[in-house]
Amino acid sequence: MKKGLGILSAFLLSVTLTACGSADEKENDKKIVVAASPTPHGEVVKHAAEAMKKKGYDVEVKIVNDYKVPNKLLDEGDVDANLFQHVPYLNAEKKTHHYKIEEVGKVFTTPMGVYSKKYKNLAEIPDGAEIFVSSNPAEEGRFLSFFVNEGVIKLKDGVKIEDAKFTDIVENKKNLKFNNKQSAEFLPKTYKNGEGAAVIMNSNYAIDNGIIPHKDAIALEDKSSPFANILAVQEGHKDDKKFQELIKVLQSEDMKAYINKEFGKDVVPYEK
């Protein structure tokens, strides 16, 4: 009899644990923690959270300032997704750290801009000038694109601008010098201090520091930029229902209207 009660107890415990496990899995299917840069990424995810709530999902935003952190958090499972990077940066991170991360979809572009306290356009920048850029190697082609388009710098044949490195320069008519010793978050201060001939920085850092890209930049990326920021998740999960629902919201007409209203010309919604 005792043996029978023991078997029954074990069975009931198994059923209870299975039920609890199913409940936890169901709850996890409705919960999404997204690591995002502060502005505009964090605000965009918070706006998306409102629409997702109506669909039965709980979206939480984890604000992260350091670009080196979000992919590590995602790869280790501390967050479910992130929104802060473009594909060239993700590819570089995967190559260096072997992260198992993939793109769900593109959301918006924070245009890179050239800023100067001394010159009004790229043509005025003199020979031998020092240009301050970030230490992010995945952005080197992006920095160079302004001067490639201006005809000042020429790259090796066959090199795509999004893959270009400083070592791919074969012609530098003005002998421009790129100072890449600082992290991206310090560039607004570099610009405000009037260091160098110009500073190249992303719109999100500019906006965070009271700089208005479409007014203050002497050159700014347009809609053709290949550097749109993406929603990323762990490999094998991009087709999960909750992430597909989230990317629909992030690419929706409502989101485009929100971005245009809040950030104007300084953030460009992704167009399919």
JSON list of N, CA, C and O in Angstrom, two decimals, residues 101-121:
[
{"chain": "A", "resi": 101, "resn": "ILE", "atom": "N", "xyz": [24.03, 34.83, -33.20]},
{"chain": "A", "resi": 101, "resn": "ILE", "atom": "CA", "xyz": [22.99, 35.87, -33.26]},
{"chain": "A", "resi": 101, "resn": "ILE", "atom": "C", "xyz": [22.61, 36.11, -34.71]},
{"chain": "A", "resi": 101, "resn": "ILE", "atom": "O", "xyz": [23.45, 36.04, -35.61]},
{"chain": "A", "resi": 102, "resn": "GLU", "atom": "N", "xyz": [21.33, 36.39, -34.95]},
{"chain": "A", "resi": 102, "resn": "GLU", "atom": "CA", "xyz": [20.88, 36.66, -36.31]},
{"chain": "A", "resi": 102, "resn": "GLU", "atom": "C", "xyz": [19.89, 37.82, -36.36]},
{"chain": "A", "resi": 102, "resn": "GLU", "atom": "O", "xyz": [19.29, 38.19, -35.34]},
{"chain": "A", "resi": 103, "resn": "GLU", "atom": "N", "xyz": [19.73, 38.38, -37.54]},
{"chain": "A", "resi": 103, "resn": "GLU", "atom": "CA", "xyz": [18.82, 39.51, -37.76]},
{"chain": "A", "resi": 103, "resn": "GLU", "atom": "C", "xyz": [17.39, 39.03, -37.92]},
{"chain": "A", "resi": 103, "resn": "GLU", "atom": "O", "xyz": [17.12, 38.05, -38.61]},
{"chain": "A", "resi": 104, "resn": "VAL", "atom": "N", "xyz": [16.45, 39.75, -37.28]},
{"chain": "A", "resi": 104, "resn": "VAL", "atom": "CA", "xyz": [15.03, 39.52, -37.50]},
{"chain": "A", "resi": 104, "resn": "VAL", "atom": "C", "xyz": [14.53, 40.46, -38.59]},
{"chain": "A", "resi": 104, "resn": "VAL", "atom": "O", "xyz": [13.81, 40.06, -39.50]},
{"chain": "A", "resi": 105, "resn": "GLY", "atom": "N", "xyz": [14.96, 41.73, -38.51]},
{"chain": "A", "resi": 105, "resn": "GLY", "atom": "CA", "xyz": [14.55, 42.70, -39.52]},
{"chain": "A", "resi": 105, "resn": "GLY", "atom": "C", "xyz": [15.13, 44.07, -39.22]},
{"chain": "A", "resi": 105, "resn": "GLY", "atom": "O", "xyz": [15.59, 44.33, -38.11]},
{"chain": "A", "resi": 106, "resn": "LYS", "atom": "N", "xyz": [15.11, 44.94, -40.22]},
{"chain": "A", "resi": 106, "resn": "LYS", "atom": "CA", "xyz": [15.63, 46.30, -40.08]},
{"chain": "A", "resi": 106, "resn": "LYS", "atom": "C", "xyz": [14.55, 47.23, -39.53]},
{"chain": "A", "resi": 106, "resn": "LYS", "atom": "O", "xyz": [13.37, 47.05, -39.82]},
{"chain": "A", "resi": 107, "resn": "VAL", "atom": "N", "xyz": [14.98, 48.22, -38.76]},
{"chain": "A", "resi": 107, "resn": "VAL", "atom": "CA", "xyz": [14.02, 49.11, -38.08]},
{"chain": "A", "resi": 107, "resn": "VAL", "atom": "C", "xyz": [14.19, 50.57, -38.51]},
{"chain": "A", "resi": 107, "resn": "VAL", "atom": "O", "xyz": [13.23, 51.20, -38.96]},
{"chain": "A", "resi": 108, "resn": "PHE", "atom": "N", "xyz": [15.37, 51.12, -38.38]},
{"chain": "A", "resi": 108, "resn": "PHE", "atom": "CA", "xyz": [15.61, 52.51, -38.78]},
{"chain": "A", "resi": 108, "resn": "PHE", "atom": "C", "xyz": [17.11, 52.75, -38.94]},
{"chain": "A", "resi": 108, "resn": "PHE", "atom": "O", "xyz": [17.92, 51.92, -38.53]},
{"chain": "A", "resi": 109, "resn": "THR", "atom": "N", "xyz": [17.43, 53.89, -39.51]},
{"chain": "A", "resi": 109, "resn": "THR", "atom": "CA", "xyz": [18.82, 54.31, -39.63]},
{"chain": "A", "resi": 109, "resn": "THR", "atom": "C", "xyz": [19.03, 55.59, -38.82]},
{"chain": "A", "resi": 109, "resn": "THR", "atom": "O", "xyz": [18.22, 56.51, -38.90]},
{"chain": "A", "resi": 110, "resn": "THR", "atom": "N", "xyz": [20.08, 55.60, -38.02]},
{"chain": "A", "resi": 110, "resn": "THR", "atom": "CA", "xyz": [20.49, 56.83, -37.35]},
{"chain": "A", "resi": 110, "resn": "THR", "atom": "C", "xyz": [21.66, 57.37, -38.17]},
{"chain": "A", "resi": 110, "resn": "THR", "atom": "O", "xyz": [22.79, 56.89, -38.04]},
{"chain": "A", "resi": 111, "resn": "PRO", "atom": "N", "xyz": [21.40, 58.31, -39.06]},
{"chain": "A", "resi": 111, "resn": "PRO", "atom": "CA", "xyz": [22.41, 58.74, -40.03]},
{"chain": "A", "resi": 111, "resn": "PRO", "atom": "C", "xyz": [23.73, 59.19, -39.40]},
{"chain": "A", "resi": 111, "resn": "PRO", "atom": "O", "xyz": [23.75, 59.94, -38.42]},
{"chain": "A", "resi": 112, "resn": "MET", "atom": "N", "xyz": [24.81, 58.72, -39.94]},
{"chain": "A", "resi": 112, "resn": "MET", "atom": "CA", "xyz": [26.14, 59.18, -39.56]},
{"chain": "A", "resi": 112, "resn": "MET", "atom": "C", "xyz": [26.32, 60.57, -40.15]},
{"chain": "A", "resi": 112, "resn": "MET", "atom": "O", "xyz": [25.85, 60.86, -41.25]},
{"chain": "A", "resi": 113, "resn": "GLY", "atom": "N", "xyz": [26.99, 61.45, -39.41]},
{"chain": "A", "resi": 113, "resn": "GLY", "atom": "CA", "xyz": [27.20, 62.80, -39.91]},
{"chain": "A", "resi": 113, "resn": "GLY", "atom": "C", "xyz": [28.62, 63.28, -39.67]},
{"chain": "A", "resi": 113, "resn": "GLY", "atom": "O", "xyz": [29.32, 62.80, -38.77]},
{"chain": "A", "resi": 114, "resn": "VAL", "atom": "N", "xyz": [29.05, 64.25, -40.48]},
{"chain": "A", "resi": 114, "resn": "VAL", "atom": "CA", "xyz": [30.34, 64.91, -40.29]},
{"chain": "A", "resi": 114, "resn": "VAL", "atom": "C", "xyz": [30.05, 66.27, -39.66]},
{"chain": "A", "resi": 114, "resn": "VAL", "atom": "O", "xyz": [29.23, 67.04, -40.17]},
{"chain": "A", "resi": 115, "resn": "TYR", "atom": "N", "xyz": [30.72, 66.56, -38.55]},
{"chain": "A", "resi": 115, "resn": "TYR", "atom": "CA", "xyz": [30.49, 67.80, -37.81]},
{"chain": "A", "resi": 115, "resn": "TYR", "atom": "C", "xyz": [31.79, 68.58, -37.69]},
{"chain": "A", "resi": 115, "resn": "TYR", "atom": "O", "xyz": [32.86, 67.99, -37.50]},
{"chain": "A", "resi": 116, "resn": "SER", "atom": "N", "xyz": [31.69, 69.89, -37.80]},
{"chain": "A", "resi": 116, "resn": "SER", "atom": "CA", "xyz": [32.89, 70.72, -37.71]},
{"chain": "A", "resi": 116, "resn": "SER", "atom": "C", "xyz": [32.57, 72.09, -37.13]},
{"chain": "A", "resi": 116, "resn": "SER", "atom": "O", "xyz": [31.54, 72.69, -37.47]},
{"chain": "A", "resi": 117, "resn": "LYS", "atom": "N", "xyz": [33.45, 72.58, -36.26]},
{"chain": "A", "resi": 117, "resn": "LYS", "atom": "CA", "xyz": [33.33, 73.92, -35.71]},
{"chain": "A", "resi": 117, "resn": "LYS", "atom": "C", "xyz": [34.11, 74.92, -36.57]},
{"chain": "A", "resi": 117, "resn": "LYS", "atom": "O", "xyz": [34.02, 76.12, -36.37]},
{"chain": "A", "resi": 118, "resn": "LYS", "atom": "N", "xyz": [34.83, 74.39, -37.56]},
{"chain": "A", "resi": 118, "resn": "LYS", "atom": "CA", "xyz": [35.75, 75.24, -38.34]},
{"chain": "A", "resi": 118, "resn": "LYS", "atom": "C", "xyz": [35.37, 75.36, -39.82]},
{"chain": "A", "resi": 118, "resn": "LYS", "atom": "O", "xyz": [35.71, 76.36, -40.46]},
{"chain": "A", "resi": 119, "resn": "TYR", "atom": "N", "xyz": [34.69, 74.36, -40.36]},
{"chain": "A", "resi": 119, "resn": "TYR", "atom": "CA", "xyz": [34.41, 74.36, -41.79]},
{"chain": "A", "resi": 119, "resn": "TYR", "atom": "C", "xyz": [32.92, 74.10, -42.05]},
{"chain": "A", "resi": 119, "resn": "TYR", "atom": "O", "xyz": [32.25, 73.43, -41.29]},
{"chain": "A", "resi": 120, "resn": "LYS", "atom": "N", "xyz": [32.43, 74.67, -43.16]},
{"chain": "A", "resi": 120, "resn": "LYS", "atom": "CA", "xyz": [31.00, 74.61, -43.47]},
{"chain": "A", "resi": 120, "resn": "LYS", "atom": "C", "xyz": [30.63, 73.45, -44.40]},
{"chain": "A", "resi": 120, "resn": "LYS", "atom": "O", "xyz": [29.46, 73.11, -44.54]},
{"chain": "A", "resi": 121, "resn": "ASN", "atom": "N", "xyz": [31.62, 72.87, -45.04]},
{"chain": "A", "resi": 121, "resn": "ASN", "atom": "CA", "xyz": [31.35, 71.72, -45.92]},
{"chain": "A", "resi": 121, "resn": "ASN", "atom": "C", "xyz": [32.62, 70.89, -46.08]},
{"chain": "A", "resi": 121, "resn": "ASN", "atom": "O", "xyz": [33.71, 71.32, -45.67]}
]
